[in-house]
XYZ file of C-alpha atoms in Angstrom:
661
model
C 6.927 80.942 137.187
C 9.253 80.983 134.203
C 11.896 78.263 134.273
C 15.506 79.449 134.146
C 17.814 77.868 131.614
C 21.510 77.816 132.529
C 24.251 77.520 129.906
C 27.898 76.718 130.513
C 29.836 78.877 128.081
C 32.800 76.471 128.222
C 30.756 73.621 126.674
C 29.483 73.150 123.142
C 25.838 72.170 122.611
C 24.456 70.492 119.500
C 20.970 69.813 118.306
C 20.127 66.110 118.593
C 18.931 66.096 114.993
C 21.920 67.985 113.596
C 24.829 66.302 111.885
C 28.451 67.240 112.496
C 30.287 68.047 109.305
C 34.097 68.093 109.446
C 35.589 70.851 107.359
C 38.603 69.824 105.298
C 41.930 71.242 106.449
C 43.209 73.921 104.118
C 46.956 74.102 103.579
C 48.171 77.372 102.114
C 51.282 76.748 100.068
C 51.246 80.321 98.763
C 50.965 83.340 101.003
C 48.504 84.923 98.570
C 45.916 82.235 99.445
C 45.903 83.268 103.111
C 43.041 85.555 104.162
C 44.397 88.696 105.843
C 42.097 91.419 107.127
C 42.607 94.993 105.957
C 43.141 97.594 108.694
C 40.290 100.090 109.196
C 39.905 103.319 111.085
C 38.772 102.618 114.631
C 40.310 99.159 114.814
C 41.545 98.421 118.348
C 44.728 96.779 119.626
C 45.792 96.093 123.189
C 49.388 97.197 122.571
C 51.623 98.953 120.086
C 53.419 95.647 119.354
C 50.126 93.960 118.472
C 49.262 96.766 116.044
C 52.689 96.607 114.411
C 52.511 92.802 114.011
C 49.050 93.068 112.425
C 50.098 95.759 109.956
C 53.315 93.890 109.143
C 51.340 90.755 108.319
C 49.042 92.803 106.092
C 52.051 94.440 104.386
C 53.757 91.116 103.659
C 50.547 89.741 102.168
C 50.243 92.778 99.894
C 53.853 92.966 98.690
C 55.619 95.594 100.805
C 57.217 95.976 104.219
C 56.843 98.554 106.973
C 58.972 100.400 109.490
C 58.244 102.357 112.627
C 58.097 106.122 112.182
C 57.574 109.198 114.322
C 55.686 109.213 117.620
C 54.380 111.778 120.122
C 54.256 111.794 123.930
C 51.740 113.181 126.364
C 52.491 115.635 129.169
C 53.693 112.773 131.384
C 56.240 111.685 128.758
C 54.376 108.535 127.757
C 53.889 107.756 124.074
C 50.312 108.295 122.892
C 50.676 108.176 119.106
C 52.761 106.121 116.670
C 53.075 106.044 112.864
C 53.918 102.964 110.780
C 55.183 103.744 107.263
C 55.757 101.822 104.075
C 59.462 100.981 103.795
C 59.705 103.283 100.751
C 58.275 106.356 102.555
C 60.307 109.556 102.595
C 63.178 110.820 100.490
C 66.785 109.565 100.541
C 69.162 111.548 102.743
C 71.971 113.449 101.007
C 74.959 111.165 100.721
C 78.247 112.318 102.198
C 80.997 111.392 99.742
C 84.503 110.767 101.024
C 86.691 110.641 97.928
C 89.577 109.162 99.911
C 87.599 105.944 100.420
C 86.100 103.468 98.004
C 82.405 104.245 97.357
C 79.733 101.555 97.458
C 77.357 103.431 95.099
C 74.307 101.770 96.627
C 71.041 103.506 95.781
C 68.158 104.212 98.172
C 64.759 102.484 97.950
C 62.832 105.469 99.329
C 60.548 107.169 96.811
C 58.119 109.239 98.937
C 55.406 106.577 99.320
C 52.350 107.861 101.260
C 51.011 104.489 102.512
C 50.891 104.411 106.306
C 48.892 103.536 109.418
C 48.663 105.805 112.495
C 47.555 104.508 115.887
C 46.601 106.559 118.924
C 46.233 105.598 122.581
C 42.816 106.314 124.158
C 40.341 104.934 126.645
C 36.651 104.529 125.700
C 35.340 104.713 129.300
C 36.361 103.810 132.785
C 35.429 100.111 132.550
C 37.700 99.465 129.527
C 41.484 99.502 129.551
C 43.568 101.805 127.420
C 43.691 100.651 123.814
C 45.437 101.648 120.621
C 43.008 102.694 117.905
C 43.719 103.146 114.201
C 43.454 106.903 113.649
C 44.387 107.127 109.958
C 45.108 104.517 107.316
C 46.241 104.917 103.690
C 46.902 102.414 100.879
C 48.324 105.070 98.567
C 51.475 103.439 97.155
C 53.407 105.192 94.381
C 55.499 102.135 93.481
C 54.932 98.617 92.221
C 54.083 96.043 94.872
C 55.947 92.742 95.033
C 54.533 89.289 94.442
C 54.250 86.684 97.156
C 57.442 84.976 95.947
C 59.374 88.246 95.814
C 58.304 89.889 99.058
C 60.097 87.373 101.277
C 63.446 88.741 100.060
C 62.827 92.129 101.693
C 65.234 92.624 104.643
C 62.472 92.983 107.257
C 61.156 89.484 106.469
C 64.563 87.785 106.485
C 65.026 86.879 110.130
C 67.475 84.570 111.893
C 66.050 83.323 115.171
C 68.128 82.784 118.297
C 67.954 79.030 117.779
C 69.124 79.424 114.197
C 71.990 81.655 115.326
C 73.217 78.976 117.734
C 72.969 76.343 115.013
C 74.845 78.497 112.494
C 77.677 79.140 114.950
C 77.971 75.439 115.767
C 78.082 74.434 112.089
C 80.601 77.175 111.349
C 82.806 75.979 114.184
C 82.741 72.525 112.583
C 84.339 74.033 109.484
C 81.311 74.235 107.176
C 81.053 76.983 104.594
C 78.020 79.275 104.464
C 76.696 77.385 101.450
C 76.991 74.090 103.325
C 75.354 75.604 106.424
C 72.377 76.710 104.341
C 71.947 73.239 102.838
C 72.213 71.484 106.215
C 69.581 73.760 107.759
C 67.256 73.222 104.781
C 67.467 69.481 105.367
C 67.003 69.845 109.131
C 63.969 72.126 108.740
C 62.581 69.992 105.886
C 62.042 72.975 103.600
C 62.606 73.107 99.824
C 65.906 74.417 98.547
C 66.066 78.210 98.831
C 63.015 78.509 101.107
C 64.667 79.369 104.417
C 63.610 82.570 106.169
C 67.043 84.060 105.489
C 69.603 84.176 102.704
C 73.267 83.249 102.599
C 73.966 86.989 102.602
C 72.265 87.249 105.995
C 74.427 84.416 107.344
C 77.559 86.193 106.088
C 76.436 89.407 107.798
C 75.631 87.577 111.024
C 79.041 85.897 111.125
C 80.748 89.210 110.362
C 78.848 90.796 113.224
C 79.939 88.023 115.581
C 83.549 88.332 114.447
C 83.491 92.080 114.950
C 81.952 91.659 118.385
C 84.597 89.158 119.467
C 87.428 91.051 117.793
C 87.193 93.751 120.448
C 88.299 91.244 123.100
C 89.925 88.484 121.073
C 93.400 89.245 122.430
C 92.097 88.973 126.001
C 90.186 85.798 125.151
C 93.319 84.179 123.706
C 95.326 85.045 126.808
C 92.511 83.872 129.059
C 92.548 80.563 127.202
C 96.284 80.287 127.853
C 95.849 81.072 131.571
C 93.078 78.505 131.928
C 95.042 75.847 130.017
C 98.108 76.496 132.165
C 95.989 76.088 135.294
C 94.551 72.785 134.060
C 97.918 71.379 132.924
C 101.267 72.880 134.007
C 102.912 71.539 130.832
C 101.001 74.086 128.777
C 103.522 76.762 127.813
C 102.893 80.318 126.679
C 104.580 83.683 126.604
C 103.575 87.056 125.177
C 104.772 90.613 124.854
C 102.980 93.977 124.834
C 104.036 97.207 123.205
C 104.066 100.655 124.818
C 100.284 101.017 124.291
C 99.525 97.638 125.922
C 98.658 96.174 122.534
C 99.520 92.532 121.955
C 102.794 92.437 120.012
C 103.899 88.781 120.007
C 102.612 85.550 121.520
C 103.866 81.963 121.520
C 102.011 78.989 122.948
C 102.508 75.226 123.078
C 99.663 72.956 124.263
C 100.564 70.362 126.877
C 100.543 67.408 124.449
C 102.698 69.399 121.989
C 105.179 70.127 124.784
C 105.346 66.396 125.572
C 105.883 65.604 121.897
C 108.789 68.035 121.767
C 110.480 66.315 124.697
C 110.382 63.038 122.721
C 110.834 64.127 119.104
C 112.219 67.664 119.277
C 115.577 66.787 117.728
C 114.417 68.025 114.304
C 112.148 71.070 113.937
C 110.694 72.764 110.892
C 109.601 76.392 111.249
C 107.530 78.306 108.727
C 105.290 81.369 108.685
C 102.069 81.939 106.771
C 100.166 85.111 105.965
C 96.560 86.327 105.713
C 95.239 83.705 108.132
C 93.925 86.194 110.705
C 92.142 89.531 110.661
C 95.269 91.385 111.787
C 97.494 90.061 108.970
C 99.976 88.960 111.638
C 102.483 86.339 110.465
C 101.484 82.990 111.958
C 104.451 80.746 112.707
C 104.363 77.035 113.472
C 107.013 74.668 114.818
C 106.476 71.103 113.575
C 108.399 67.828 113.555
C 107.957 64.094 112.999
C 107.151 61.417 115.564
C 108.461 57.853 115.696
C 105.769 56.825 113.203
C 106.933 59.385 110.648
C 103.873 61.592 111.013
C 103.809 65.351 111.352
C 103.318 66.696 114.869
C 102.915 70.235 116.150
C 105.283 71.653 118.739
C 104.000 75.210 119.065
C 102.435 78.270 117.397
C 103.220 81.955 117.336
C 101.585 85.205 116.249
C 104.111 87.927 115.468
C 103.793 91.650 114.798
C 106.490 91.551 112.121
C 109.425 89.482 110.868
C 112.441 91.451 111.968
C 115.589 90.050 113.538
C 114.532 91.252 117.010
C 111.152 89.578 116.667
C 112.684 86.249 115.680
C 115.226 86.560 118.505
C 112.374 87.063 120.975
C 110.541 84.034 119.601
C 113.515 81.656 119.492
C 114.821 82.724 122.888
C 111.478 82.031 124.558
C 111.003 78.840 122.544
C 114.251 77.423 123.924
C 113.416 78.627 127.439
C 109.894 77.197 127.561
C 110.662 73.968 125.671
C 113.725 73.359 127.921
C 116.272 72.741 125.115
C 117.049 73.766 121.530
C 116.587 71.321 118.637
C 119.542 69.609 117.002
C 118.394 70.668 113.515
C 115.997 73.346 112.294
C 114.665 73.776 108.743
C 113.397 77.173 107.563
C 112.960 79.243 104.438
C 115.632 81.627 103.157
C 114.903 84.509 105.499
C 118.063 86.484 106.367
C 116.536 87.916 109.562
C 115.518 84.457 110.749
C 118.959 83.104 109.866
C 120.599 85.802 111.989
C 118.269 85.098 114.908
C 118.960 81.337 114.791
C 122.706 81.932 114.815
C 122.277 84.115 117.908
C 119.715 82.159 119.956
C 120.448 78.588 118.756
C 124.198 78.504 118.199
C 124.449 74.729 118.659
C 121.583 73.972 116.235
C 122.257 72.982 112.623
C 120.313 75.339 110.371
C 119.202 74.164 106.913
C 117.131 75.820 104.219
C 113.966 74.186 102.924
C 114.825 72.507 99.605
C 111.380 73.211 98.162
C 111.800 76.961 98.598
C 115.031 76.741 96.622
C 114.106 74.401 93.775
C 110.746 76.119 93.256
C 112.627 79.258 92.218
C 114.886 77.543 89.682
C 112.543 78.118 86.754
C 112.338 81.828 87.519
C 116.098 82.086 87.908
C 117.372 80.010 84.988
C 114.575 79.165 82.554
C 114.720 82.418 80.578
C 118.527 82.245 80.460
C 119.085 78.584 79.606
C 115.886 78.139 77.555
C 116.042 74.700 75.892
C 119.046 73.666 78.027
C 117.104 74.181 81.264
C 115.968 70.536 81.569
C 119.480 69.238 80.951
C 120.845 71.621 83.554
C 118.295 70.353 86.117
C 119.383 66.765 85.456
C 123.051 67.654 85.907
C 122.287 69.585 89.074
C 120.403 66.587 90.446
C 123.429 64.372 89.782
C 125.658 66.765 91.657
C 123.059 67.042 94.387
C 123.305 63.312 95.147
C 127.042 63.349 95.860
C 128.208 62.033 99.230
C 131.085 64.243 100.226
C 131.872 67.898 100.175
C 135.103 67.256 98.303
C 133.325 65.511 95.443
C 130.819 68.290 95.087
C 133.367 71.104 95.193
C 135.518 69.353 92.627
C 132.641 69.160 90.155
C 131.017 72.485 90.887
C 133.493 74.751 92.696
C 131.517 77.930 92.026
C 128.561 76.809 94.172
C 128.655 77.867 97.801
C 125.771 76.071 99.412
C 126.528 75.878 103.102
C 122.930 75.130 104.028
C 121.095 72.892 101.610
C 123.451 70.706 99.538
C 123.213 67.195 101.064
C 126.967 66.768 101.093
C 127.077 69.484 103.753
C 124.196 67.986 105.730
C 124.923 64.246 105.800
C 126.492 64.441 109.232
C 123.372 65.956 110.852
C 120.131 64.275 111.820
C 117.037 65.326 109.814
C 114.710 62.384 110.464
C 113.540 62.448 106.842
C 112.444 66.110 106.996
C 113.676 68.290 104.162
C 110.897 70.845 103.696
C 108.832 73.166 105.878
C 105.617 72.058 104.177
C 104.247 69.882 106.957
C 101.008 70.355 108.859
C 99.493 68.993 112.053
C 97.401 65.844 112.024
C 95.457 63.889 114.604
C 98.566 61.925 115.480
C 97.580 60.247 118.737
C 94.406 58.728 117.309
C 96.258 57.463 114.240
C 99.036 55.967 116.345
C 96.548 53.937 118.373
C 94.834 52.787 115.172
C 98.117 51.708 113.558
C 99.176 49.843 116.685
C 95.860 47.994 116.613
C 96.323 47.075 112.952
C 99.813 45.732 113.587
C 98.618 43.579 116.470
C 95.642 42.431 114.433
C 97.394 41.734 111.148
C 100.997 41.293 112.198
C 104.047 42.465 110.232
C 105.326 40.790 107.110
C 108.845 39.363 107.533
C 110.498 39.213 104.154
C 113.837 37.462 104.688
C 113.434 35.748 108.091
C 116.813 37.167 109.117
C 117.901 37.693 112.752
C 118.715 41.289 111.848
C 115.206 41.798 110.471
C 113.659 40.149 113.532
C 115.672 42.450 115.802
C 114.499 45.507 113.860
C 110.877 44.348 114.003
C 111.119 43.933 117.752
C 112.561 47.390 118.424
C 111.305 49.751 115.717
C 107.881 51.265 115.057
C 106.054 50.000 111.939
C 107.036 53.158 110.053
C 110.747 52.836 110.883
C 110.661 49.074 110.334
C 109.418 49.580 106.765
C 112.340 51.943 106.164
C 114.714 49.348 107.568
C 113.169 46.617 105.409
C 113.689 48.780 102.307
C 117.393 49.176 103.105
C 117.842 45.572 104.217
C 116.105 44.196 101.133
C 118.397 46.146 98.801
C 121.581 45.235 100.673
C 121.833 41.956 98.733
C 122.196 43.948 95.484
C 125.656 45.203 96.495
C 129.134 43.695 96.285
C 131.663 43.962 99.147
C 135.400 44.360 98.621
C 137.327 44.058 101.870
C 140.258 46.462 101.974
C 141.466 45.867 105.536
C 140.023 44.154 108.578
C 137.843 47.212 109.253
C 137.594 48.935 105.856
C 135.254 47.906 103.025
C 134.272 49.174 99.579
C 130.593 48.593 98.715
C 129.320 48.954 95.157
C 126.156 48.013 93.285
C 126.364 44.868 91.175
C 125.544 46.960 88.105
C 128.465 49.351 87.547
C 126.218 52.066 86.086
C 124.098 52.268 89.245
C 125.342 54.745 91.819
C 128.782 55.358 93.263
C 130.998 53.216 95.420
C 130.780 53.740 99.170
C 133.399 53.375 101.884
C 132.257 51.507 104.997
C 134.031 51.189 108.327
C 133.050 48.284 110.589
C 135.054 46.917 113.527
C 132.331 44.773 115.057
C 131.006 47.567 117.274
C 131.153 50.825 115.325
C 129.890 51.224 111.764
C 130.202 54.255 109.473
C 129.406 54.791 105.796
C 130.366 57.575 103.412
C 126.681 58.040 102.469
C 125.950 59.084 106.090
C 122.379 57.859 105.831
C 122.349 56.821 109.494
C 123.476 60.263 110.647
C 120.936 61.872 108.280
C 117.816 59.718 108.776
C 118.576 57.488 111.763
C 118.242 54.190 109.864
C 121.254 52.035 108.960
C 121.984 52.221 105.247
C 122.059 49.282 102.851
C 125.848 49.557 102.566
C 126.507 48.912 106.280
C 123.872 46.170 106.309
C 125.580 44.574 103.322
C 128.869 44.510 105.254
C 127.131 43.054 108.335
C 125.764 40.217 106.215
C 129.175 39.714 104.598
C 130.849 39.559 108.015
C 128.286 37.074 109.416
C 126.956 39.554 111.987
C 123.610 38.431 113.399
C 122.930 41.252 115.829
C 123.128 45.019 115.406
C 124.614 46.967 118.343
C 121.990 48.692 120.443
C 123.578 52.089 119.756
C 122.237 51.900 116.187
C 118.612 51.709 117.282
C 117.724 55.397 117.937
C 115.190 55.916 120.690
C 113.145 58.323 118.534
C 112.288 55.438 116.162
C 111.680 52.871 118.917
C 108.296 51.576 119.991
C 108.731 52.896 123.519
C 110.029 56.464 123.476
C 111.364 57.741 126.792
C 111.007 61.468 127.307
C 114.096 63.338 128.491
C 113.834 64.539 132.071
C 112.925 68.181 132.395
C 112.016 70.556 135.173
C 108.247 70.797 135.306
C 108.243 73.775 137.628
C 107.389 76.917 135.731
C 106.377 80.467 136.475
C 102.634 80.950 136.200
C 102.971 84.520 135.033
C 104.446 84.390 131.549
C 103.731 87.880 130.352
C 106.902 89.560 129.141
C 106.690 93.330 128.904
C 109.950 95.210 128.613
C 111.778 92.026 129.718
C 109.940 91.924 133.074
C 107.540 89.317 134.433
C 104.189 90.592 135.655
C 101.111 88.876 137.050
C 98.315 87.477 134.893
C 95.752 89.992 136.151
C 97.200 92.491 133.667
C 95.318 90.650 130.922
C 92.526 93.140 131.530
C 94.663 95.963 130.136
C 95.676 94.088 126.980
C 94.448 95.733 123.784
C 93.876 94.183 120.378
C 96.900 94.432 118.052
C 96.971 96.706 115.010
C 97.117 95.352 111.480
C 100.566 94.132 110.547
C 102.359 95.083 107.377
C 103.824 91.965 105.739
C 107.314 92.188 104.357
C 107.893 92.747 100.648
C 106.291 95.040 98.114
C 102.531 95.717 98.454
C 100.453 93.424 96.305
C 98.923 96.233 94.251
C 102.397 97.578 93.428
C 104.078 94.318 92.466
C 105.593 94.229 89.010
C 104.447 91.170 87.127
C 106.909 89.136 85.114
C 106.668 88.008 81.529
C 105.022 84.683 82.362
C 102.282 86.480 84.324
C 101.577 89.162 81.740
C 101.881 86.976 78.639
C 98.681 85.577 77.169
C 98.786 81.820 77.429
C 97.810 79.960 74.307
C 95.997 76.673 74.720
C 97.728 73.715 73.166
C 96.750 70.167 72.247
C 97.161 67.675 75.085
C 98.357 64.986 72.621
C 100.928 66.622 70.336
C 101.336 69.909 72.268
C 100.560 71.860 69.082
C 98.416 74.994 68.898
C 95.326 75.739 66.858
C 93.467 72.529 67.733
C 92.583 70.300 70.678
C 92.808 66.588 71.496
C 89.547 65.697 69.725
C 90.611 67.346 66.434
C 94.325 66.488 66.597
C 95.586 65.339 63.142
C 98.250 63.175 64.793
C 95.849 61.360 67.124
C 96.334 57.921 65.531
C 100.112 58.287 65.436
C 100.312 59.073 69.135
C 97.729 56.408 70.016
C 100.172 53.697 68.875
C 102.696 54.918 71.440
C 100.075 55.267 74.152
C 100.620 51.878 75.737
C 104.365 52.480 75.996
C 103.741 55.874 77.588
C 101.402 54.350 80.167
C 103.988 51.723 81.076
C 106.662 54.401 81.400
C 104.447 56.575 83.631
C 103.641 53.611 85.871
C 107.335 52.794 86.189
C 108.092 56.398 87.108
C 105.308 56.369 89.676
C 106.654 53.206 91.280
C 110.126 54.737 91.474
C 108.759 57.857 93.143
C 106.799 55.795 95.653
C 110.102 54.455 96.986
C 111.313 58.001 97.502
C 109.371 59.477 100.394
C 111.176 62.799 100.114
C 111.050 65.626 97.624
C 112.145 64.172 94.219
C 114.899 66.754 94.005
C 116.035 65.764 97.480
C 115.665 61.985 97.142
C 118.409 59.942 98.724
C 120.835 58.457 96.234
C 122.287 54.959 96.046
């Protein structure tokens, strides 16, 4: 009887006398080294997807890409044949030209290539499942094939996986540019530079696709964010308005912490609008101020359809309503529609123009007229600008009517050191905690060991205390002439420095003609000089403003608010109407269109490069003939620039708006 031999197919058997030889691992750095089988007629695949993946791998190895083509169905409607073509198969479709739009002029890559693979569904017999068989196969290309290094740039081989998409969105949300995102992902994937499976162009297209997808519902998403924030914290404020087509027209919102900041530091507000910061070109307005540490804080934001008087009235009216009170002072640019709206909705608020918006236009206004006298005129204007009283200014320049921005007209109003609209939000709370830690850790430097200085250190924040120290330290440079028991004349010990100042002090109330206290909230050096002269060792508590104190007490306000803050035709409706809100149309910014703006002489003139040493033309600093002459004066110039820098460091405002003494 023949003995049966049983083999377990799951085990590997070796001859006792055979030796096991380990084959070295082959690493293919180049795709051309990889062995890829060529399709053949009769080759079988279990599915259409398997056949496509096989042919795609073959195509990539041979320098082209493929796409799915026509297919046929059987009588039951199921597909039984499919063609895969070279990506350059067929002829380009006739291009429809719309002459009213800008043409891209992008050519087609199709050139009638005949290379293809056709698969058909059939069953060999009843014991085998249905399989896809290669029916026809052609390698007849009529174009040049790409190399292994070139083929990866074809669109079909540049893929962004779902994991990569999530990573790209996270990095983009962190503020990284596309170039930075590409470099970070190269490092994370440990691939050489430029060897990712996609290009920066693909990332741009992906982000554009995401933006377009979200843009359909971005108005609803913004309102949903406001509703959710209001639910989580009742101090979150928002209001919006729809037009007749239920499209978002205006919206204002103030996060809860910004609302709390306004209750403490909302006495001075700066409002400004910016353009081209959103896909709808809507003007984006921000309300900002300064806290008791002198740092910029945000009070609220707004997106507006336009910048008409009615729009600004809507915004300011709702701002006052939601924020519970108007500011004492507001700084804006020179917008006549905004000025009219402020006069209507904030009648008790002092309105001032941003000094930067004014002085930045001086060169355009006067340079071509005054020519060489322009610098002298600026110096004279600055001298007039520093005057204390309205009478002095009008006596020296009676033709100037400057009811908003000349300091003589503003000294009696509180500005808290703000003179421009150019402030932005910072991470204030974190910085405040850090500064408080540093003060406790290091302590504050007491310069004069005076009771007045000790009182200021005890009550004021570090920022305000430094301002007080600056005034207190310079008070000893002034002479006091007592006119009466309550009237004093204070003047610098050098007659050429500054003007004389009139100070009133009766032991309780102090006033100075410079009005620095009314303007900034810190006692000026002139009053402090009188206090020292009169042997006063304690400043009345009324001269320590709460907004500069270490512990700021918020004004009481009614926290009850209406949950539905949609305003449509001046009526309140419920929040469920968010579902009908449509995305806003593109706004048209005020002014002449950019492509129709007439350029001035400075813009159209060809600028000639000049030497940085002698300011001459025709040569540069390295070939300057006067290099040695100017080198001798270099040390003096450096000392002068350092002195100027030190002077400017003591002036924490715009140089044109620096306080005078």
